mmCIF file of C-alpha atoms in Angstrom:
data_model
loop_
_atom_site.group_PDB
_atom_site.id
_atom_site.type_symbol
_atom_site.label_atom_id
_atom_site.label_comp_id
_atom_site.label_asym_id
_atom_site.label_seq_id
_atom_site.Cartn_x
_atom_site.Cartn_y
_atom_site.Cartn_z
ATOM 1 C CA LEU A 20 105.569 109.961 70.664
ATOM 2 C CA ASN A 21 103.847 108.706 67.513
ATOM 3 C CA GLU A 22 100.708 107.869 69.477
ATOM 4 C CA ALA A 23 100.744 111.358 71.049
ATOM 5 C CA ALA A 24 101.056 112.912 67.581
ATOM 6 C CA ILE A 25 98.036 110.903 66.411
ATOM 7 C CA LEU A 26 95.982 112.106 69.399
ATOM 8 C CA ALA A 27 96.890 115.739 68.659
ATOM 9 C CA ALA A 28 96.082 115.353 64.951
ATOM 10 C CA ARG A 29 92.660 113.875 65.738
ATOM 11 C CA GLU A 30 91.814 117.065 67.599
ATOM 12 C CA GLY A 31 93.141 119.262 64.805
ATOM 13 C CA ARG A 32 96.169 120.493 66.740
ATOM 14 C CA GLU A 33 99.666 120.877 65.310
ATOM 15 C CA GLU A 34 101.456 120.798 68.672
ATOM 16 C CA ILE A 35 101.720 117.876 71.095
ATOM 17 C CA THR A 36 100.799 118.670 74.698
ATOM 18 C CA MET A 37 101.830 116.960 77.951
ATOM 19 C CA ALA A 38 98.280 115.620 78.172
ATOM 20 C CA ASP A 39 98.781 113.932 74.777
ATOM 21 C CA LEU A 40 102.037 112.347 75.941
ATOM 22 C CA GLU A 41 100.460 111.108 79.182
ATOM 23 C CA GLU A 42 97.422 109.670 77.404
ATOM 24 C CA ALA A 43 99.664 107.991 74.816
ATOM 25 C CA SER A 44 101.882 106.494 77.531
ATOM 26 C CA GLU A 45 98.885 105.072 79.411
ATOM 27 C CA LYS A 46 97.297 103.745 76.224
ATOM 28 C CA VAL A 47 100.457 101.900 75.200
ATOM 29 C CA SER A 48 101.370 100.540 78.659
ATOM 30 C CA ILE A 49 97.895 99.775 80.069
ATOM 31 C CA GLY A 50 95.428 99.905 77.184
ATOM 32 C CA PRO A 51 92.840 102.265 75.688
ATOM 33 C CA GLU A 52 90.438 104.091 77.979
ATOM 34 C CA ARG A 53 87.002 102.449 78.073
ATOM 35 C CA LYS A 54 84.719 105.341 78.997
ATOM 36 C CA SER A 55 81.830 103.724 77.156
ATOM 37 C CA LYS A 56 81.918 100.658 79.423
ATOM 38 C CA VAL A 57 79.003 100.622 81.847
ATOM 39 C CA VAL A 58 80.359 99.762 85.300
ATOM 40 C CA VAL A 59 77.876 98.737 87.984
ATOM 41 C CA GLU A 60 78.074 100.742 91.196
ATOM 42 C CA LYS A 61 79.309 97.771 93.240
ATOM 43 C CA GLU A 62 82.331 97.323 90.965
ATOM 44 C CA ARG A 63 83.023 101.074 90.948
ATOM 45 C CA ARG A 64 83.161 100.919 94.750
ATOM 46 C CA ILE A 65 85.512 97.921 94.659
ATOM 47 C CA SER A 66 87.789 99.716 92.191
ATOM 48 C CA ALA A 67 87.714 102.912 94.261
ATOM 49 C CA TYR A 68 88.834 101.250 97.485
ATOM 50 C CA HIS A 69 91.309 99.001 95.654
ATOM 51 C CA GLU A 70 93.064 101.935 93.975
ATOM 52 C CA ALA A 71 92.807 104.056 97.123
ATOM 53 C CA GLY A 72 94.622 101.237 98.934
ATOM 54 C CA HIS A 73 97.537 101.396 96.481
ATOM 55 C CA ALA A 74 97.702 105.193 96.620
ATOM 56 C CA VAL A 75 97.481 105.591 100.402
ATOM 57 C CA VAL A 76 100.067 102.880 101.063
ATOM 58 C CA THR A 77 102.627 104.371 98.687
ATOM 59 C CA HIS A 78 102.012 107.840 100.165
ATOM 60 C CA LEU A 79 102.579 106.662 103.742
ATOM 61 C CA LEU A 80 105.671 104.538 103.088
ATOM 62 C CA PRO A 81 109.274 105.733 102.779
ATOM 63 C CA ASN A 82 111.329 104.813 99.720
ATOM 64 C CA THR A 83 108.384 105.076 97.307
ATOM 65 C CA ASN A 84 107.636 107.256 94.303
ATOM 66 C CA PRO A 85 105.002 110.000 94.693
ATOM 67 C CA VAL A 86 101.501 109.312 93.406
ATOM 68 C CA HIS A 87 101.005 110.993 90.030
ATOM 69 C CA LYS A 88 97.478 109.837 89.220
ATOM 70 C CA VAL A 89 94.715 107.617 90.615
ATOM 71 C CA THR A 90 91.681 106.676 88.527
ATOM 72 C CA ILE A 91 88.785 104.217 88.391
ATOM 73 C CA VAL A 92 88.118 104.833 84.712
ATOM 74 C CA PRO A 93 88.536 101.394 83.053
ATOM 75 C CA ARG A 94 91.519 101.133 80.734
ATOM 76 C CA GLY A 95 92.502 97.988 78.863
ATOM 77 C CA ARG A 96 91.726 95.037 81.128
ATOM 78 C CA ALA A 97 92.110 97.144 84.280
ATOM 79 C CA GLY A 98 89.175 98.568 86.208
ATOM 80 C CA GLY A 99 91.414 101.464 87.236
ATOM 81 C CA PHE A 100 95.043 102.141 88.093
ATOM 82 C CA THR A 101 97.379 104.072 90.357
ATOM 83 C CA MET A 102 100.415 105.678 88.753
ATOM 84 C CA SER A 103 103.463 106.694 90.766
ATOM 85 C CA LEU A 104 106.403 108.253 88.958
ATOM 86 C CA PRO A 105 110.084 108.407 90.011
ATOM 87 C CA GLU A 106 111.534 111.865 90.520
ATOM 88 C CA GLU A 107 115.016 110.725 89.505
ATOM 89 C CA GLU A 108 116.669 107.919 87.564
ATOM 90 C CA LYS A 109 117.953 105.028 89.669
ATOM 91 C CA GLY A 110 120.453 102.272 89.014
ATOM 92 C CA TYR A 111 120.439 100.671 92.456
ATOM 93 C CA TYR A 112 117.616 99.544 94.751
ATOM 94 C CA PHE A 113 117.769 98.954 98.500
ATOM 95 C CA LYS A 114 116.097 95.974 100.135
ATOM 96 C CA SER A 115 113.844 98.434 101.995
ATOM 97 C CA GLU A 116 112.676 99.816 98.638
ATOM 98 C CA PHE A 117 111.710 96.348 97.428
ATOM 99 C CA LEU A 118 109.743 95.761 100.644
ATOM 100 C CA SER A 119 107.920 99.076 100.127
ATOM 101 C CA GLN A 120 107.141 98.077 96.514
ATOM 102 C CA ILE A 121 105.650 94.820 97.806
ATOM 103 C CA LYS A 122 103.426 96.668 100.292
ATOM 104 C CA TYR A 123 102.363 99.103 97.559
ATOM 105 C CA ALA A 124 101.381 96.219 95.269
ATOM 106 C CA LEU A 125 99.453 94.513 98.085
ATOM 107 C CA GLY A 126 97.657 97.733 99.065
ATOM 108 C CA GLY A 127 94.692 97.072 96.773
ATOM 109 C CA ARG A 128 94.106 93.523 98.035
ATOM 110 C CA ALA A 129 94.487 94.665 101.665
ATOM 111 C CA ALA A 130 91.936 97.457 101.154
ATOM 112 C CA GLU A 131 89.435 94.951 99.724
ATOM 113 C CA GLN A 132 89.831 92.684 102.732
ATOM 114 C CA ILE A 133 89.395 95.559 105.208
ATOM 115 C CA VAL A 134 86.372 97.175 103.537
ATOM 116 C CA PHE A 135 84.497 94.161 102.127
ATOM 117 C CA ASN A 136 85.830 91.408 104.386
ATOM 118 C CA ASP A 137 86.477 89.534 101.135
ATOM 119 C CA ILE A 138 88.896 89.597 98.197
ATOM 120 C CA THR A 139 88.472 89.831 94.404
ATOM 121 C CA THR A 140 90.369 88.866 91.258
ATOM 122 C CA GLY A 141 91.415 92.512 90.811
ATOM 123 C CA ALA A 142 94.798 91.917 92.459
ATOM 124 C CA SER A 143 96.029 89.272 89.979
ATOM 125 C CA GLY A 144 98.537 91.610 88.321
ATOM 126 C CA ASP A 145 99.670 92.908 91.719
ATOM 127 C CA ILE A 146 100.257 89.370 92.978
ATOM 128 C CA GLN A 147 102.364 88.576 89.906
ATOM 129 C CA SER A 148 104.446 91.689 90.556
ATOM 130 C CA VAL A 149 104.939 90.776 94.226
ATOM 131 C CA THR A 150 105.942 87.219 93.323
ATOM 132 C CA ASN A 151 108.567 88.448 90.846
ATOM 133 C CA ILE A 152 110.042 90.917 93.358
ATOM 134 C CA VAL A 153 110.307 88.388 96.196
ATOM 135 C CA HIS A 154 111.777 85.662 93.972
ATOM 136 C CA GLY A 155 114.432 88.152 92.864
ATOM 137 C CA MET A 156 115.198 89.190 96.436
ATOM 138 C CA VAL A 157 115.649 85.623 97.681
ATOM 139 C CA LYS A 158 117.136 83.812 94.686
ATOM 140 C CA VAL A 159 119.078 86.477 92.785
ATOM 141 C CA TYR A 160 119.958 89.521 94.926
ATOM 142 C CA GLY A 161 120.903 87.734 98.162
ATOM 143 C CA MET A 162 118.421 89.782 100.219
ATOM 144 C CA SER A 163 117.122 86.901 102.308
ATOM 145 C CA ASP A 164 118.109 86.768 105.993
ATOM 146 C CA LYS A 165 117.830 82.987 105.851
ATOM 147 C CA PHE A 166 120.150 82.357 102.891
ATOM 148 C CA GLY A 167 122.298 85.486 102.887
ATOM 149 C CA PRO A 168 124.369 86.790 99.934
ATOM 150 C CA ILE A 169 124.256 83.761 97.678
ATOM 151 C CA LEU A 170 122.982 83.264 94.120
ATOM 152 C CA LEU A 171 120.388 80.506 94.158
ATOM 153 C CA ASP A 172 119.064 80.825 90.610
ATOM 154 C CA GLY A 173 121.103 82.032 87.655
ATOM 155 C CA THR A 174 118.353 81.566 85.062
ATOM 156 C CA ARG A 175 118.136 84.465 82.614
ATOM 157 C CA GLU A 176 115.379 85.475 80.267
ATOM 158 C CA GLY A 177 115.549 83.338 77.150
ATOM 159 C CA ASP A 178 117.357 80.419 78.786
ATOM 160 C CA LEU A 179 115.952 77.050 77.714
ATOM 161 C CA PHE A 180 116.823 75.415 81.026
ATOM 162 C CA GLN A 181 116.652 76.657 84.597
ATOM 163 C CA GLN A 182 120.091 77.376 86.093
ATOM 164 C CA LYS A 183 119.309 76.637 89.725
ATOM 165 C CA TYR A 184 122.026 76.136 92.330
ATOM 166 C CA TYR A 185 120.103 74.372 95.061
ATOM 167 C CA SER A 186 118.810 70.943 95.946
ATOM 168 C CA GLU A 187 115.186 69.841 96.102
ATOM 169 C CA GLU A 188 115.341 70.033 99.886
ATOM 170 C CA THR A 189 116.691 73.601 99.771
ATOM 171 C CA GLY A 190 113.936 74.429 97.262
ATOM 172 C CA LYS A 191 111.354 73.777 99.966
ATOM 173 C CA ASP A 192 113.190 76.190 102.293
ATOM 174 C CA ILE A 193 113.212 78.795 99.512
ATOM 175 C CA ASP A 194 109.454 78.417 99.059
ATOM 176 C CA GLU A 195 108.940 78.863 102.808
ATOM 177 C CA GLU A 196 111.149 81.979 102.872
ATOM 178 C CA ILE A 197 109.293 83.528 99.926
ATOM 179 C CA LEU A 198 105.934 82.784 101.549
ATOM 180 C CA SER A 199 107.132 84.210 104.880
ATOM 181 C CA ILE A 200 108.260 87.495 103.301
ATOM 182 C CA VAL A 201 105.002 87.948 101.375
ATOM 183 C CA ASN A 202 102.795 87.124 104.368
ATOM 184 C CA THR A 203 104.763 89.451 106.664
ATOM 185 C CA GLN A 204 104.497 92.341 104.204
ATOM 186 C CA TYR A 205 100.783 91.698 103.692
ATOM 187 C CA GLN A 206 100.080 91.774 107.428
ATOM 188 C CA GLU A 207 102.041 95.032 107.750
ATOM 189 C CA THR A 208 100.082 96.473 104.822
ATOM 190 C CA LEU A 209 96.780 95.522 106.471
ATOM 191 C CA LYS A 210 97.824 97.232 109.700
ATOM 192 C CA LEU A 211 99.005 100.347 107.858
ATOM 193 C CA LEU A 212 95.617 100.761 106.145
ATOM 194 C CA GLU A 213 93.638 99.892 109.273
ATOM 195 C CA ASP A 214 95.548 102.573 111.190
ATOM 196 C CA ASN A 215 94.879 105.074 108.382
ATOM 197 C CA PHE A 216 91.376 104.024 107.388
ATOM 198 C CA ASP A 217 90.207 107.648 107.389
ATOM 199 C CA LYS A 218 92.633 108.441 104.540
ATOM 200 C CA LEU A 219 91.629 105.293 102.635
ATOM 201 C CA ASP A 220 87.952 106.179 102.936
ATOM 202 C CA ILE A 221 88.435 109.827 101.917
ATOM 203 C CA VAL A 222 90.365 108.929 98.749
ATOM 204 C CA ALA A 223 87.910 106.178 97.748
ATOM 205 C CA LYS A 224 84.915 108.514 98.151
ATOM 206 C CA ALA A 225 86.702 111.216 96.127
ATOM 207 C CA LEU A 226 87.311 108.680 93.337
ATOM 208 C CA LEU A 227 83.639 107.697 93.349
ATOM 209 C CA GLU A 228 82.786 111.395 93.030
ATOM 210 C CA LYS A 229 85.166 112.466 90.245
ATOM 211 C CA GLU A 230 86.781 109.183 89.048
ATOM 212 C CA THR A 231 90.285 110.600 88.586
ATOM 213 C CA LEU A 232 92.619 112.391 90.998
ATOM 214 C CA ASN A 233 95.862 114.063 89.977
ATOM 215 C CA ARG A 234 98.866 114.448 92.260
ATOM 216 C CA GLU A 235 97.804 117.853 93.598
ATOM 217 C CA GLU A 236 94.301 116.647 94.445
ATOM 218 C CA PHE A 237 95.510 113.421 96.045
ATOM 219 C CA GLU A 238 98.119 115.155 98.203
ATOM 220 C CA ALA A 239 95.558 117.757 99.274
ATOM 221 C CA LEU A 240 93.305 114.948 100.546
ATOM 222 C CA MET A 241 96.251 113.374 102.362
ATOM 223 C CA ASN A 242 96.940 116.725 104.043
ATOM 224 C CA GLY A 243 93.396 117.033 105.350
ATOM 225 C CA LYS A 244 91.939 119.337 102.685
ATOM 226 C CA THR A 245 88.759 118.701 100.739
ATOM 227 C CA LEU A 246 88.557 118.932 96.955
ATOM 228 C CA ALA A 247 86.259 121.947 97.372
ATOM 229 C CA GLU A 248 88.882 123.720 99.497
ATOM 230 C CA LEU A 249 91.551 122.929 96.919
ATOM 231 C CA ALA A 250 89.357 124.279 94.111
ATOM 232 C CA ALA A 251 88.718 127.469 96.089
ATOM 233 C CA THR A 252 92.437 127.908 96.746
ATOM 234 C CA LYS A 253 93.240 127.395 93.059
ATOM 235 C CA LYS A 254 90.524 129.863 92.040
ATOM 236 C CA GLU A 255 91.892 132.449 94.454
ATOM 237 C CA ALA A 256 95.421 131.878 93.124
ATOM 238 C CA GLU A 257 94.172 132.283 89.545
ATOM 239 C CA GLU A 258 92.409 135.530 90.473
ATOM 240 C CA ILE A 259 95.567 136.861 92.123
ATOM 241 C CA LYS A 260 97.604 135.918 89.056
ATOM 242 C CA ALA A 261 95.060 137.577 86.765
ATOM 243 C CA ASN A 262 95.201 140.771 88.848
ATOM 244 C CA GLU A 263 99.007 140.728 88.724
ATOM 245 C CA ILE A 264 98.891 140.457 84.929
ATOM 246 C CA ILE A 265 96.456 143.378 84.759
ATOM 247 C CA GLU A 266 98.735 145.473 86.987
ATOM 248 C CA GLU A 267 101.763 144.571 84.864
ATOM 249 C CA GLU A 268 99.909 145.598 81.705
ATOM 250 C CA LYS A 269 98.873 148.905 83.333
ATOM 251 C CA THR A 270 102.489 149.544 84.356
ATOM 252 C CA GLU A 271 103.700 148.813 80.823
ATOM 253 C CA ASP A 272 101.060 151.182 79.400
ATOM 254 C CA ILE A 273 102.165 153.950 81.785
ATOM 255 C CA ILE A 274 105.829 153.453 80.892
ATOM 256 C CA GLU A 275 104.964 153.512 77.194
ATOM 257 C CA GLU A 276 102.921 156.675 77.654
ATOM 258 C CA ILE A 277 105.816 158.373 79.472
ATOM 259 C CA LYS A 278 108.170 157.451 76.636
ATOM 260 C CA GLU A 279 105.770 158.837 74.058
ATOM 261 C CA ASN A 280 105.383 162.082 76.028
ATOM 262 C CA LYS A 281 109.164 162.493 76.265
ATOM 263 C CA GLU A 282 109.541 161.972 72.515
ATOM 264 C CA PHE A 283 106.729 164.478 71.872
ATOM 265 C CA ASP A 284 108.374 167.111 74.124
ATOM 266 C CA LYS A 285 111.732 166.498 72.430
ATOM 267 C CA GLU A 286 110.211 167.030 68.971
ATOM 268 C CA ASN A 287 108.529 170.267 70.073
ATOM 269 C CA GLN A 288 111.784 171.574 71.516
ATOM 270 C CA GLU A 289 113.524 170.935 68.196
#
């Protein structure tokens, strides 16, 4: 909130807008926007397909949050980012939701492999996220088919020593199970994007054109509309709304005039 207030003050405004709050949230969680950074076209294209991969995967999967924003404008150390926001607070997570989160995180890497037949360092943060999720599923939440509902690692943040409840031999089985889950989800993510390459390509090209897509624009692309068609629809809606306001004002003027005429007639009668 303090950061949002600073942004508003810099522009000479006394009120904080939703745009201020969103910019402040992104600045604190990801880093400041680096619009001045010159990005070569090759890297812009990599970022576009990488972020499109995240966005398309999360849109196509069940148990995921809707895409709120996709951008290839560099921010902090990131060349771009995809933001999906929950529509309700949650206290519990299903195994299927964790698997969808893994696919979402791997969507950028999978898109790189499909489009460029190569991979980049851009997925380092995604890989860390995937690793944390899968370790939790197998070792803490008992979501592994191989080991079942058993706590394998009771280590908590801040503990000086690892509280593991398995032998060295079992540790090798745990590593194999973690690797199996990640590889399976990655292959499914590759297939999902290959089967929906048209959507991946459309979103990436839109990002190269305008750099940032909001939820409305992204969902329009997913539903087969172009950005031009969306803009035309919005313009038409704005014109209709403007005409409605004009008609309302005319109606109010007529009502006011009738009231004034009635008061004038009443005064004359007196």
